[in-house]
Amino acid sequence: MGEHRQRYNEEFKKQTVQFIQEQTKTVGDLAEELNIPKSTLHQWMSQYRELKNEPATSVDRVRELEAQLKEMRRQLQEKDNKIADVEEELAIVKKAVHIFSKPRN
């Protein structure tokens, strides 16, 4: 007789993929634990994978986080430079106000 195939809804598949991404175990180990064929899990992974759920030990995720960190540092440096420029301009304006507010003799 034929074996009965298990059907899973979309939400279960998405949650399973998220669970897989948060684990440090191999897909094979998790397939065995969940009693779902490894090929099915790989198919779900390609369909529902989201990088934000990847553990930091994933090389791709580490590279993505490093790129984000580099961009944030660049933006922070840019803002620091703008603040320094505005503070310098303010100091100049204060000096000008002081000079031009003195009564002329």
C-alpha atoms as a printed R data frame, in Angstrom:
    type eleno elety resid chain resno      x       y      z
1   ATOM     1    CA   MET     A     1  0.000   0.000  0.000
2   ATOM     2    CA   GLY     A     2  1.070   3.599 -0.608
3   ATOM     3    CA   GLU     A     3  2.396   5.734  2.187
4   ATOM     4    CA   HIS     A     4  0.177   8.633  3.336
5   ATOM     5    CA   ARG     A     5  1.807  12.007  2.622
6   ATOM     6    CA   GLN     A     6  1.698  14.603  5.343
7   ATOM     7    CA   ARG     A     7  0.473  18.061  4.290
8   ATOM     8    CA   TYR     A     8  1.664  21.212  6.064
9   ATOM     9    CA   ASN     A     9  0.117  24.679  5.931
10  ATOM    10    CA   GLU     A    10  2.069  27.804  4.993
11  ATOM    11    CA   GLU     A    11  2.353  29.069  8.574
12  ATOM    12    CA   PHE     A    12  3.841  25.775  9.755
13  ATOM    13    CA   LYS     A    13  6.377  25.874  6.914
14  ATOM    14    CA   LYS     A    14  7.390  29.459  7.696
15  ATOM    15    CA   GLN     A    15  7.733  28.741 11.407
16  ATOM    16    CA   THR     A    16  9.773  25.613 10.674
17  ATOM    17    CA   VAL     A    17 12.145  27.562  8.411
18  ATOM    18    CA   GLN     A    18 12.523  30.252 11.065
19  ATOM    19    CA   PHE     A    19 13.240  27.547 13.650
20  ATOM    20    CA   ILE     A    20 15.861  26.010 11.360
21  ATOM    21    CA   GLN     A    21 17.525  29.383 10.809
22  ATOM    22    CA   GLU     A    22 17.746  30.052 14.534
23  ATOM    23    CA   GLN     A    23 19.436  26.713 15.244
24  ATOM    24    CA   THR     A    24 23.096  25.838 14.945
25  ATOM    25    CA   LYS     A    25 22.290  22.220 14.084
26  ATOM    26    CA   THR     A    26 22.446  20.905 10.529
27  ATOM    27    CA   VAL     A    27 19.336  20.628  8.397
28  ATOM    28    CA   GLY     A    28 19.838  16.860  8.396
29  ATOM    29    CA   ASP     A    29 19.791  16.699 12.200
30  ATOM    30    CA   LEU     A    30 16.687  18.883 12.354
31  ATOM    31    CA   ALA     A    31 14.972  16.834  9.632
32  ATOM    32    CA   GLU     A    32 15.502  13.748 11.737
33  ATOM    33    CA   GLU     A    33 14.225  15.503 14.887
34  ATOM    34    CA   LEU     A    34 11.151  16.880 13.123
35  ATOM    35    CA   ASN     A    35 10.544  13.664 11.162
36  ATOM    36    CA   ILE     A    36 10.371  15.630  7.897
37  ATOM    37    CA   PRO     A    37 12.476  14.667  4.864
38  ATOM    38    CA   LYS     A    38 15.659  16.714  4.473
39  ATOM    39    CA   SER     A    39 14.781  17.532  0.846
40  ATOM    40    CA   THR     A    40 11.440  18.961  1.979
41  ATOM    41    CA   LEU     A    41 13.168  21.209  4.518
42  ATOM    42    CA   HIS     A    42 15.631  22.420  1.857
43  ATOM    43    CA   GLN     A    43 12.705  23.198 -0.430
44  ATOM    44    CA   TRP     A    44 10.969  25.169  2.334
45  ATOM    45    CA   MET     A    45 14.248  26.971  3.104
46  ATOM    46    CA   SER     A    46 14.567  28.172 -0.486
47  ATOM    47    CA   GLN     A    47 10.953  29.291 -0.428
48  ATOM    48    CA   TYR     A    48 10.647  30.991  2.986
49  ATOM    49    CA   ARG     A    49 14.181  31.886  4.047
50  ATOM    50    CA   GLU     A    50 14.685  35.325  5.630
51  ATOM    51    CA   LEU     A    51 18.219  36.510  6.343
52  ATOM    52    CA   LYS     A    52 17.197  38.454  9.418
53  ATOM    53    CA   ASN     A    53 16.460  35.144 11.160
54  ATOM    54    CA   GLU     A    54 19.877  33.671 10.406
55  ATOM    55    CA   PRO     A    55 22.153  33.044 13.373
56  ATOM    56    CA   ALA     A    56 25.213  35.277 13.565
57  ATOM    57    CA   THR     A    57 27.402  32.227 12.942
58  ATOM    58    CA   SER     A    58 26.304  32.161  9.307
59  ATOM    59    CA   VAL     A    59 29.115  33.590  7.179
60  ATOM    60    CA   ASP     A    60 26.676  35.449  4.938
61  ATOM    61    CA   ARG     A    61 24.891  36.924  7.960
62  ATOM    62    CA   VAL     A    62 28.198  38.048  9.493
63  ATOM    63    CA   ARG     A    63 29.142  39.759  6.228
64  ATOM    64    CA   GLU     A    64 25.746  41.456  6.069
65  ATOM    65    CA   LEU     A    65 26.081  42.693  9.657
66  ATOM    66    CA   GLU     A    66 29.640  43.911  9.011
67  ATOM    67    CA   ALA     A    67 28.426  45.847  5.966
68  ATOM    68    CA   GLN     A    68 25.615  47.395  8.024
69  ATOM    69    CA   LEU     A    69 28.068  48.307 10.780
70  ATOM    70    CA   LYS     A    70 30.445  49.911  8.270
71  ATOM    71    CA   GLU     A    71 27.590  51.942  6.745
72  ATOM    72    CA   MET     A    72 26.375  53.060 10.183
73  ATOM    73    CA   ARG     A    73 29.883  54.134 11.163
74  ATOM    74    CA   ARG     A    74 30.177  56.107  7.916
75  ATOM    75    CA   GLN     A    75 26.847  57.832  8.587
76  ATOM    76    CA   LEU     A    76 27.871  58.578 12.174
77  ATOM    77    CA   GLN     A    77 31.172  60.098 11.012
78  ATOM    78    CA   GLU     A    78 29.270  62.183  8.463
79  ATOM    79    CA   LYS     A    79 26.957  63.489 11.181
80  ATOM    80    CA   ASP     A    80 29.898  64.214 13.491
81  ATOM    81    CA   ASN     A    81 31.490  66.241 10.698
82  ATOM    82    CA   LYS     A    82 28.267  68.186 10.127
83  ATOM    83    CA   ILE     A    83 27.973  68.914 13.852
84  ATOM    84    CA   ALA     A    84 31.572  70.168 13.958
85  ATOM    85    CA   ASP     A    85 30.876  72.430 10.959
86  ATOM    86    CA   VAL     A    86 27.704  73.835 12.549
87  ATOM    87    CA   GLU     A    87 29.507  74.446 15.859
88  ATOM    88    CA   GLU     A    88 32.273  76.306 13.991
89  ATOM    89    CA   GLU     A    89 29.701  78.395 12.130
90  ATOM    90    CA   LEU     A    90 27.934  79.182 15.412
91  ATOM    91    CA   ALA     A    91 31.203  80.317 16.996
92  ATOM    92    CA   ILE     A    92 31.817  82.630 14.014
93  ATOM    93    CA   VAL     A    93 28.291  84.069 14.260
94  ATOM    94    CA   LYS     A    94 28.719  84.658 17.998
95  ATOM    95    CA   LYS     A    95 31.985  86.542 17.367
96  ATOM    96    CA   ALA     A    96 30.342  88.588 14.632
97  ATOM    97    CA   VAL     A    97 27.411  89.476 16.892
98  ATOM    98    CA   HIS     A    98 29.832  90.490 19.633
99  ATOM    99    CA   ILE     A    99 31.884  92.642 17.248
100 ATOM   100    CA   PHE     A   100 28.915  94.327 15.584
101 ATOM   101    CA   SER     A   101 26.952  94.874 18.788
102 ATOM   102    CA   LYS     A   102 29.639  97.145 20.287
103 ATOM   103    CA   PRO     A   103 28.758 100.819 20.143
104 ATOM   104    CA   ARG     A   104 30.807 102.794 17.635
105 ATOM   105    CA   ASN     A   105 32.684 105.867 18.837
